[in-house]
PDB file of C-alpha atoms and ligand atoms in Angstrom:
ATOM      1  CA  MET A   1       0.000   0.000   0.000  1.00 85.00           C
ATOM      2  CA  ALA A   2       1.105   3.589  -0.521  1.00 95.00           C
ATOM      3  CA  LEU A   3       0.367   7.002   0.937  1.00 98.00           C
ATOM      4  CA  LEU A   4      -0.787   9.396  -1.784  1.00 98.00           C
ATOM      5  CA  GLN A   5      -0.367  13.179  -1.833  1.00 98.00           C
ATOM      6  CA  ILE A   6      -3.595  15.135  -1.202  1.00 98.00           C
ATOM      7  CA  LEU A   7      -4.083  18.227  -3.397  1.00 97.00           C
ATOM      8  CA  HIS A   8      -4.816  21.448  -1.515  1.00 95.00           C
ATOM      9  CA  TYR A   9      -7.315  24.161  -2.546  1.00 95.00           C
ATOM     10  CA  PRO A  10      -6.938  26.374  -4.622  1.00 93.00           C
ATOM     11  CA  ASP A  11      -5.064  23.798  -6.772  1.00 95.00           C
ATOM     12  CA  GLU A  12      -6.717  23.917 -10.219  1.00 97.00           C
ATOM     13  CA  ARG A  13      -6.534  20.103 -10.538  1.00 98.00           C
ATOM     14  CA  LEU A  14      -9.314  19.883  -7.903  1.00 98.00           C
ATOM     15  CA  HIS A  15     -11.637  21.288 -10.592  1.00 98.00           C
ATOM     16  CA  THR A  16     -11.158  18.348 -12.991  1.00 98.00           C
ATOM     17  CA  ILE A  17     -14.289  16.295 -13.776  1.00 98.00           C
ATOM     18  CA  ALA A  18     -13.595  12.594 -13.090  1.00 98.00           C
ATOM     19  CA  LYS A  19     -14.153   9.907 -15.752  1.00 98.00           C
ATOM     20  CA  VAL A  20     -16.361   6.838 -15.344  1.00 98.00           C
ATOM     21  CA  VAL A  21     -14.438   3.656 -14.353  1.00 98.00           C
ATOM     22  CA  SER A  22     -14.920   1.213 -17.243  1.00 98.00           C
ATOM     23  CA  LYS A  23     -13.578  -1.884 -15.415  1.00 98.00           C
ATOM     24  CA  VAL A  24     -12.944  -2.595 -11.723  1.00 98.00           C
ATOM     25  CA  ASP A  25      -9.551  -4.221 -12.293  1.00 98.00           C
ATOM     26  CA  GLN A  26      -6.404  -4.640 -10.146  1.00 98.00           C
ATOM     27  CA  ARG A  27      -5.364  -1.013 -10.852  1.00 98.00           C
ATOM     28  CA  ILE A  28      -8.647   0.279  -9.339  1.00 98.00           C
ATOM     29  CA  LYS A  29      -8.389  -2.175  -6.391  1.00 98.00           C
ATOM     30  CA  THR A  30      -4.851  -0.885  -5.637  1.00 98.00           C
ATOM     31  CA  LEU A  31      -6.112   2.721  -5.937  1.00 98.00           C
ATOM     32  CA  VAL A  32      -8.906   1.921  -3.425  1.00 98.00           C
ATOM     33  CA  GLN A  33      -6.408   0.446  -0.925  1.00 98.00           C
ATOM     34  CA  ASP A  34      -4.004   3.395  -1.339  1.00 98.00           C
ATOM     35  CA  MET A  35      -6.873   5.895  -0.941  1.00 98.00           C
ATOM     36  CA  ALA A  36      -8.064   4.095   2.230  1.00 98.00           C
ATOM     37  CA  GLU A  37      -4.565   4.239   3.717  1.00 98.00           C
ATOM     38  CA  THR A  38      -4.212   7.927   2.765  1.00 98.00           C
ATOM     39  CA  MET A  39      -7.645   8.829   4.244  1.00 98.00           C
ATOM     40  CA  ARG A  40      -6.931   7.008   7.537  1.00 97.00           C
ATOM     41  CA  ALA A  41      -3.458   8.531   7.867  1.00 97.00           C
ATOM     42  CA  ALA A  42      -4.712  12.106   7.243  1.00 97.00           C
ATOM     43  CA  PRO A  43      -6.934  11.434   9.313  1.00 97.00           C
ATOM     44  CA  GLY A  44     -10.255  11.795   7.521  1.00 98.00           C
ATOM     45  CA  ILE A  45     -13.566  10.021   7.094  1.00 98.00           C
ATOM     46  CA  GLY A  46     -13.760  10.287   3.313  1.00 98.00           C
ATOM     47  CA  LEU A  47     -11.651  10.756   0.200  1.00 98.00           C
ATOM     48  CA  ALA A  48     -12.393  11.149  -3.513  1.00 99.00           C
ATOM     49  CA  ALA A  49      -9.862  10.077  -6.172  1.00 99.00           C
ATOM     50  CA  THR A  50      -9.817  13.693  -7.468  1.00 99.00           C
ATOM     51  CA  GLN A  51      -8.131  14.740  -4.198  1.00 98.00           C
ATOM     52  CA  VAL A  52      -5.157  12.461  -4.956  1.00 98.00           C
ATOM     53  CA  ASN A  53      -4.984  13.692  -8.565  1.00 98.00           C
ATOM     54  CA  VAL A  54      -6.597  10.567 -10.050  1.00 98.00           C
ATOM     55  CA  HIS A  55      -9.545  11.700 -12.163  1.00 98.00           C
ATOM     56  CA  GLU A  56     -11.717   8.580 -12.038  1.00 98.00           C
ATOM     57  CA  ARG A  57     -15.040   8.102 -10.223  1.00 99.00           C
ATOM     58  CA  VAL A  58     -13.841   6.396  -7.015  1.00 99.00           C
ATOM     59  CA  ILE A  59     -14.736   7.332  -3.402  1.00 98.00           C
ATOM     60  CA  VAL A  60     -13.757   5.760  -0.084  1.00 98.00           C
ATOM     61  CA  LEU A  61     -15.403   6.442   3.296  1.00 98.00           C
ATOM     62  CA  ASP A  62     -14.907   5.134   6.812  1.00 98.00           C
ATOM     63  CA  LEU A  63     -17.169   6.636   9.444  1.00 98.00           C
ATOM     64  CA  SER A  64     -16.455   3.999  12.102  1.00 97.00           C
ATOM     65  CA  PRO A  65     -14.656   5.112  15.315  1.00 94.00           C
ATOM     66  CA  GLU A  66     -12.154   2.217  14.917  1.00 94.00           C
ATOM     67  CA  GLN A  67     -11.571   3.097  11.233  1.00 93.00           C
ATOM     68  CA  ASN A  68     -12.169  -0.492  10.192  1.00 95.00           C
ATOM     69  CA  GLN A  69     -15.380  -0.251   8.122  1.00 98.00           C
ATOM     70  CA  LEU A  70     -14.307   0.854   4.675  1.00 98.00           C
ATOM     71  CA  GLN A  71     -17.075   1.793   2.232  1.00 98.00           C
ATOM     72  CA  VAL A  72     -16.186   1.962  -1.466  1.00 98.00           C
ATOM     73  CA  PHE A  73     -18.260   3.704  -4.122  1.00 99.00           C
ATOM     74  CA  ILE A  74     -17.233   3.380  -7.763  1.00 99.00           C
ATOM     75  CA  ASN A  75     -19.226   5.317 -10.407  1.00 98.00           C
ATOM     76  CA  PRO A  76     -21.752   6.511  -7.753  1.00 98.00           C
ATOM     77  CA  VAL A  77     -25.053   8.005  -8.951  1.00 98.00           C
ATOM     78  CA  ILE A  78     -27.691   9.660  -6.740  1.00 98.00           C
ATOM     79  CA  ILE A  79     -31.031   8.105  -7.729  1.00 98.00           C
ATOM     80  CA  GLN A  80     -33.253   9.753  -5.057  1.00 98.00           C
ATOM     81  CA  LYS A  81     -32.998  12.905  -2.936  1.00 98.00           C
ATOM     82  CA  GLU A  82     -35.237  14.049  -0.096  1.00 98.00           C
ATOM     83  CA  GLY A  83     -35.382  17.224   2.025  1.00 98.00           C
ATOM     84  CA  GLU A  84     -32.650  19.645   3.012  1.00 98.00           C
ATOM     85  CA  ALA A  85     -30.210  19.769   5.932  1.00 98.00           C
ATOM     86  CA  ILE A  86     -27.476  22.189   6.957  1.00 98.00           C
ATOM     87  CA  ASN A  87     -24.274  20.630   8.342  1.00 98.00           C
ATOM     88  CA  GLU A  88     -20.759  21.755   9.206  1.00 98.00           C
ATOM     89  CA  GLU A  89     -18.237  20.334   6.732  1.00 98.00           C
ATOM     90  CA  GLY A  90     -14.476  20.008   6.578  1.00 98.00           C
ATOM     91  CA  CYS A  91     -12.190  18.829   3.774  1.00 98.00           C
ATOM     92  CA  LEU A  92      -8.722  17.307   3.663  1.00 98.00           C
ATOM     93  CA  SER A  93      -8.067  19.515   0.611  1.00 98.00           C
ATOM     94  CA  VAL A  94      -8.971  22.666   2.590  1.00 97.00           C
ATOM     95  CA  PRO A  95      -7.165  22.027   5.897  1.00 95.00           C
ATOM     96  CA  GLY A  96      -8.361  23.911   8.978  1.00 94.00           C
ATOM     97  CA  ILE A  97     -11.485  25.376   7.313  1.00 96.00           C
ATOM     98  CA  TYR A  98     -14.969  24.331   8.462  1.00 97.00           C
ATOM     99  CA  ASP A  99     -18.288  25.861   7.404  1.00 98.00           C
ATOM    100  CA  LYS A 100     -21.975  25.099   6.985  1.00 98.00           C
ATOM    101  CA  VAL A 101     -23.349  23.703   3.725  1.00 98.00           C
ATOM    102  CA  THR A 102     -26.961  22.920   2.731  1.00 98.00           C
ATOM    103  CA  ARG A 103     -27.446  19.544   1.035  1.00 98.00           C
ATOM    104  CA  ALA A 104     -30.156  16.887   0.565  1.00 98.00           C
ATOM    105  CA  ARG A 105     -31.141  15.387   3.966  1.00 98.00           C
ATOM    106  CA  LYS A 106     -31.631  11.847   2.635  1.00 98.00           C
ATOM    107  CA  ILE A 107     -30.282  10.233  -0.539  1.00 98.00           C
ATOM    108  CA  LYS A 108     -30.384   6.889  -2.307  1.00 98.00           C
ATOM    109  CA  ILE A 109     -27.350   6.014  -4.390  1.00 98.00           C
ATOM    110  CA  GLN A 110     -26.348   3.296  -6.818  1.00 98.00           C
ATOM    111  CA  ALA A 111     -22.671   2.413  -7.210  1.00 98.00           C
ATOM    112  CA  LEU A 112     -20.219  -0.458  -7.727  1.00 98.00           C
ATOM    113  CA  ASN A 113     -18.244  -1.922  -4.819  1.00 98.00           C
ATOM    114  CA  GLU A 114     -14.533  -2.887  -4.963  1.00 97.00           C
ATOM    115  CA  MET A 115     -15.525  -6.231  -6.515  1.00 97.00           C
ATOM    116  CA  GLY A 116     -17.320  -4.447  -9.349  1.00 98.00           C
ATOM    117  CA  GLU A 117     -20.759  -5.476  -8.020  1.00 98.00           C
ATOM    118  CA  SER A 118     -23.657  -3.029  -8.226  1.00 98.00           C
ATOM    119  CA  PHE A 119     -25.427  -2.005  -5.002  1.00 98.00           C
ATOM    120  CA  GLU A 120     -27.910   0.568  -3.771  1.00 98.00           C
ATOM    121  CA  LEU A 121     -27.745   2.370  -0.435  1.00 98.00           C
ATOM    122  CA  GLU A 122     -30.024   4.787   1.419  1.00 98.00           C
ATOM    123  CA  ALA A 123     -28.134   7.337   3.499  1.00 98.00           C
ATOM    124  CA  GLU A 124     -28.919  10.146   5.910  1.00 98.00           C
ATOM    125  CA  GLY A 125     -26.995  12.055   8.579  1.00 98.00           C
ATOM    126  CA  LEU A 126     -23.190  12.204   8.287  1.00 98.00           C
ATOM    127  CA  LEU A 127     -23.092   9.382   5.710  1.00 98.00           C
ATOM    128  CA  ALA A 128     -25.374  11.353   3.339  1.00 98.00           C
ATOM    129  CA  VAL A 129     -23.292  14.531   3.898  1.00 98.00           C
ATOM    130  CA  CYS A 130     -20.011  12.726   3.163  1.00 98.00           C
ATOM    131  CA  ILE A 131     -21.285  10.938   0.056  1.00 98.00           C
ATOM    132  CA  GLN A 132     -22.577  14.227  -1.409  1.00 98.00           C
ATOM    133  CA  HIS A 133     -19.339  16.056  -0.450  1.00 98.00           C
ATOM    134  CA  GLU A 134     -17.184  13.349  -2.115  1.00 99.00           C
ATOM    135  CA  MET A 135     -19.424  13.183  -5.212  1.00 98.00           C
ATOM    136  CA  ASP A 136     -18.929  16.955  -5.595  1.00 98.00           C
ATOM    137  CA  HIS A 137     -15.147  16.336  -5.679  1.00 99.00           C
ATOM    138  CA  LEU A 138     -15.699  13.965  -8.640  1.00 99.00           C
ATOM    139  CA  GLU A 139     -17.487  16.855 -10.406  1.00 98.00           C
ATOM    140  CA  GLY A 140     -14.555  19.175  -9.673  1.00 98.00           C
ATOM    141  CA  LYS A 141     -16.385  21.056  -6.903  1.00 98.00           C
ATOM    142  CA  VAL A 142     -14.894  21.864  -3.490  1.00 98.00           C
ATOM    143  CA  PHE A 143     -17.278  22.589  -0.557  1.00 98.00           C
ATOM    144  CA  VAL A 144     -16.007  26.167  -0.111  1.00 97.00           C
ATOM    145  CA  GLU A 145     -17.604  26.972  -3.482  1.00 97.00           C
ATOM    146  CA  TYR A 146     -20.989  26.896  -1.678  1.00 98.00           C
ATOM    147  CA  LEU A 147     -19.780  29.836   0.466  1.00 97.00           C
ATOM    148  CA  SER A 148     -19.883  33.567  -0.392  1.00 96.00           C
ATOM    149  CA  LEU A 149     -17.183  34.925  -2.741  1.00 96.00           C
ATOM    150  CA  LEU A 150     -15.876  36.999   0.167  1.00 96.00           C
ATOM    151  CA  LYS A 151     -15.363  33.839   2.268  1.00 95.00           C
ATOM    152  CA  GLN A 152     -13.843  31.965  -0.716  1.00 94.00           C
ATOM    153  CA  ASN A 153     -11.312  34.756  -1.296  1.00 94.00           C
ATOM    154  CA  ARG A 154     -10.399  34.889   2.409  1.00 94.00           C
ATOM    155  CA  ILE A 155      -9.857  31.097   2.424  1.00 94.00           C
ATOM    156  CA  LYS A 156      -7.727  31.265  -0.763  1.00 91.00           C
ATOM    157  CA  THR A 157      -5.556  34.024   0.729  1.00 93.00           C
ATOM    158  CA  LYS A 158      -5.146  32.114   4.007  1.00 91.00           C
ATOM    159  CA  LEU A 159      -4.185  28.824   2.326  1.00 89.00           C
ATOM    160  CA  LYS A 160      -1.804  30.495  -0.184  1.00 87.00           C
ATOM    161  CA  LYS A 161      -0.095  32.302   2.739  1.00 88.00           C
ATOM    162  CA  ARG A 162       0.228  28.973   4.583  1.00 85.00           C
ATOM    163  CA  ILE A 163       1.842  27.379   1.478  1.00 81.00           C
ATOM    164  CA  ARG A 164       4.315  30.324   1.205  1.00 85.00           C
ATOM    165  CA  GLU A 165       5.247  29.953   4.892  1.00 86.00           C
ATOM    166  CA  THR A 166       6.006  26.237   4.501  1.00 81.00           C
ATOM    167  CA  LEU A 167       8.288  26.745   1.453  1.00 76.00           C
TER     168      LEU A 167
HETATM  169  O1  LIG B   1     -13.372  15.018   1.334  1.00 52.45           O
HETATM  170  C1  LIG B   1     -12.637  15.089   2.279  1.00 52.45           C
HETATM  171  O2  LIG B   1     -11.685  15.843   2.263  1.00 52.45           O
HETATM  172  C2  LIG B   1     -12.873  14.261   3.533  1.00 52.45           C
HETATM  173  C3  LIG B   1     -13.693  14.971   4.580  1.00 52.45           C
HETATM  174  C4  LIG B   1     -15.088  14.345   4.588  1.00 52.45           C
HETATM  175  C5  LIG B   1     -16.161  15.177   5.228  1.00 52.45           C
HETATM  176  C6  LIG B   1     -16.184  15.373   6.583  1.00 52.45           C
HETATM  177  C7  LIG B   1     -17.198  16.124   7.179  1.00 52.45           C
HETATM  178  C8  LIG B   1     -18.188  16.651   6.399  1.00 52.45           C
HETATM  179  C9  LIG B   1     -18.156  16.468   5.036  1.00 52.45           C
HETATM  180  C10 LIG B   1     -17.145  15.723   4.446  1.00 52.45           C
HETATM  181  C11 LIG B   1     -13.001  14.768   5.932  1.00 52.45           C
HETATM  182  O3  LIG B   1     -12.738  13.687   6.328  1.00 52.45           O
HETATM  183  S1  LIG B   1     -12.643  16.194   6.852  1.00 52.45           S
HETATM  184  C12 LIG B   1     -11.930  15.532   8.365  1.00 52.45           C
HETATM  185  C13 LIG B   1     -12.944  14.981   9.302  1.00 52.45           C
HETATM  186  O4  LIG B   1     -14.122  15.211   9.136  1.00 52.45           O
HETATM  187  C14 LIG B   1     -12.520  14.126  10.434  1.00 52.45           C
HETATM  188  C15 LIG B   1     -11.199  13.886  10.707  1.00 52.45           C
HETATM  189  C16 LIG B   1     -10.843  13.075  11.784  1.00 52.45           C
HETATM  190  C17 LIG B   1     -11.793  12.513  12.589  1.00 52.45           C
HETATM  191  C18 LIG B   1     -13.120  12.759  12.335  1.00 52.45           C
HETATM  192  C19 LIG B   1     -13.491  13.561  11.274  1.00 52.45           C
HETATM  193 ZN1  LIG B   2     -13.319  17.193   0.599  1.00 52.45          ZN
END
């Protein structure tokens, strides 16, 4: 397994739209394992392939306290949405920034698992928030883009300053 580098906002590569995975082969299985290791090491509860500069429709999540219940979503599609909920979000690509985002309260998704098998899942609460947040990454969207332009510019300035200070 390998630790992958996580891209940081405002890196333009975070705005790439991911391609559909045509075959769940050994390359995708290795990517899933590397993404899981990278997410757990960060530490985080989710990761989209876009964040590690791989522009294919792959998401990993682990919301368990022991970090031992990996959930894999390949080519995820939202097939039902219900209601609205506002939740505080964070992002490994926007370190140290947390803010409220409005999303669907309940969703039903269809995806492939790491064996290439199709499944459907109903989600609400943190699971629904994370799935929608990670699916946005696959569309090239970062959660701060739901915030006002003033907030987005402040975040960009802060993160660029942090990058300069670490060089
Ligand atoms: O996409 C990402 O960068 C992962 C992100 C997922 C997420 C969390 C909360 C709301 C929406 C999306 C994170 O994992 S941020 C870090 C985090 O939430 C966390 C880290 C350690 C322990 C518990 C939570
Ligand atoms: Zn994120």
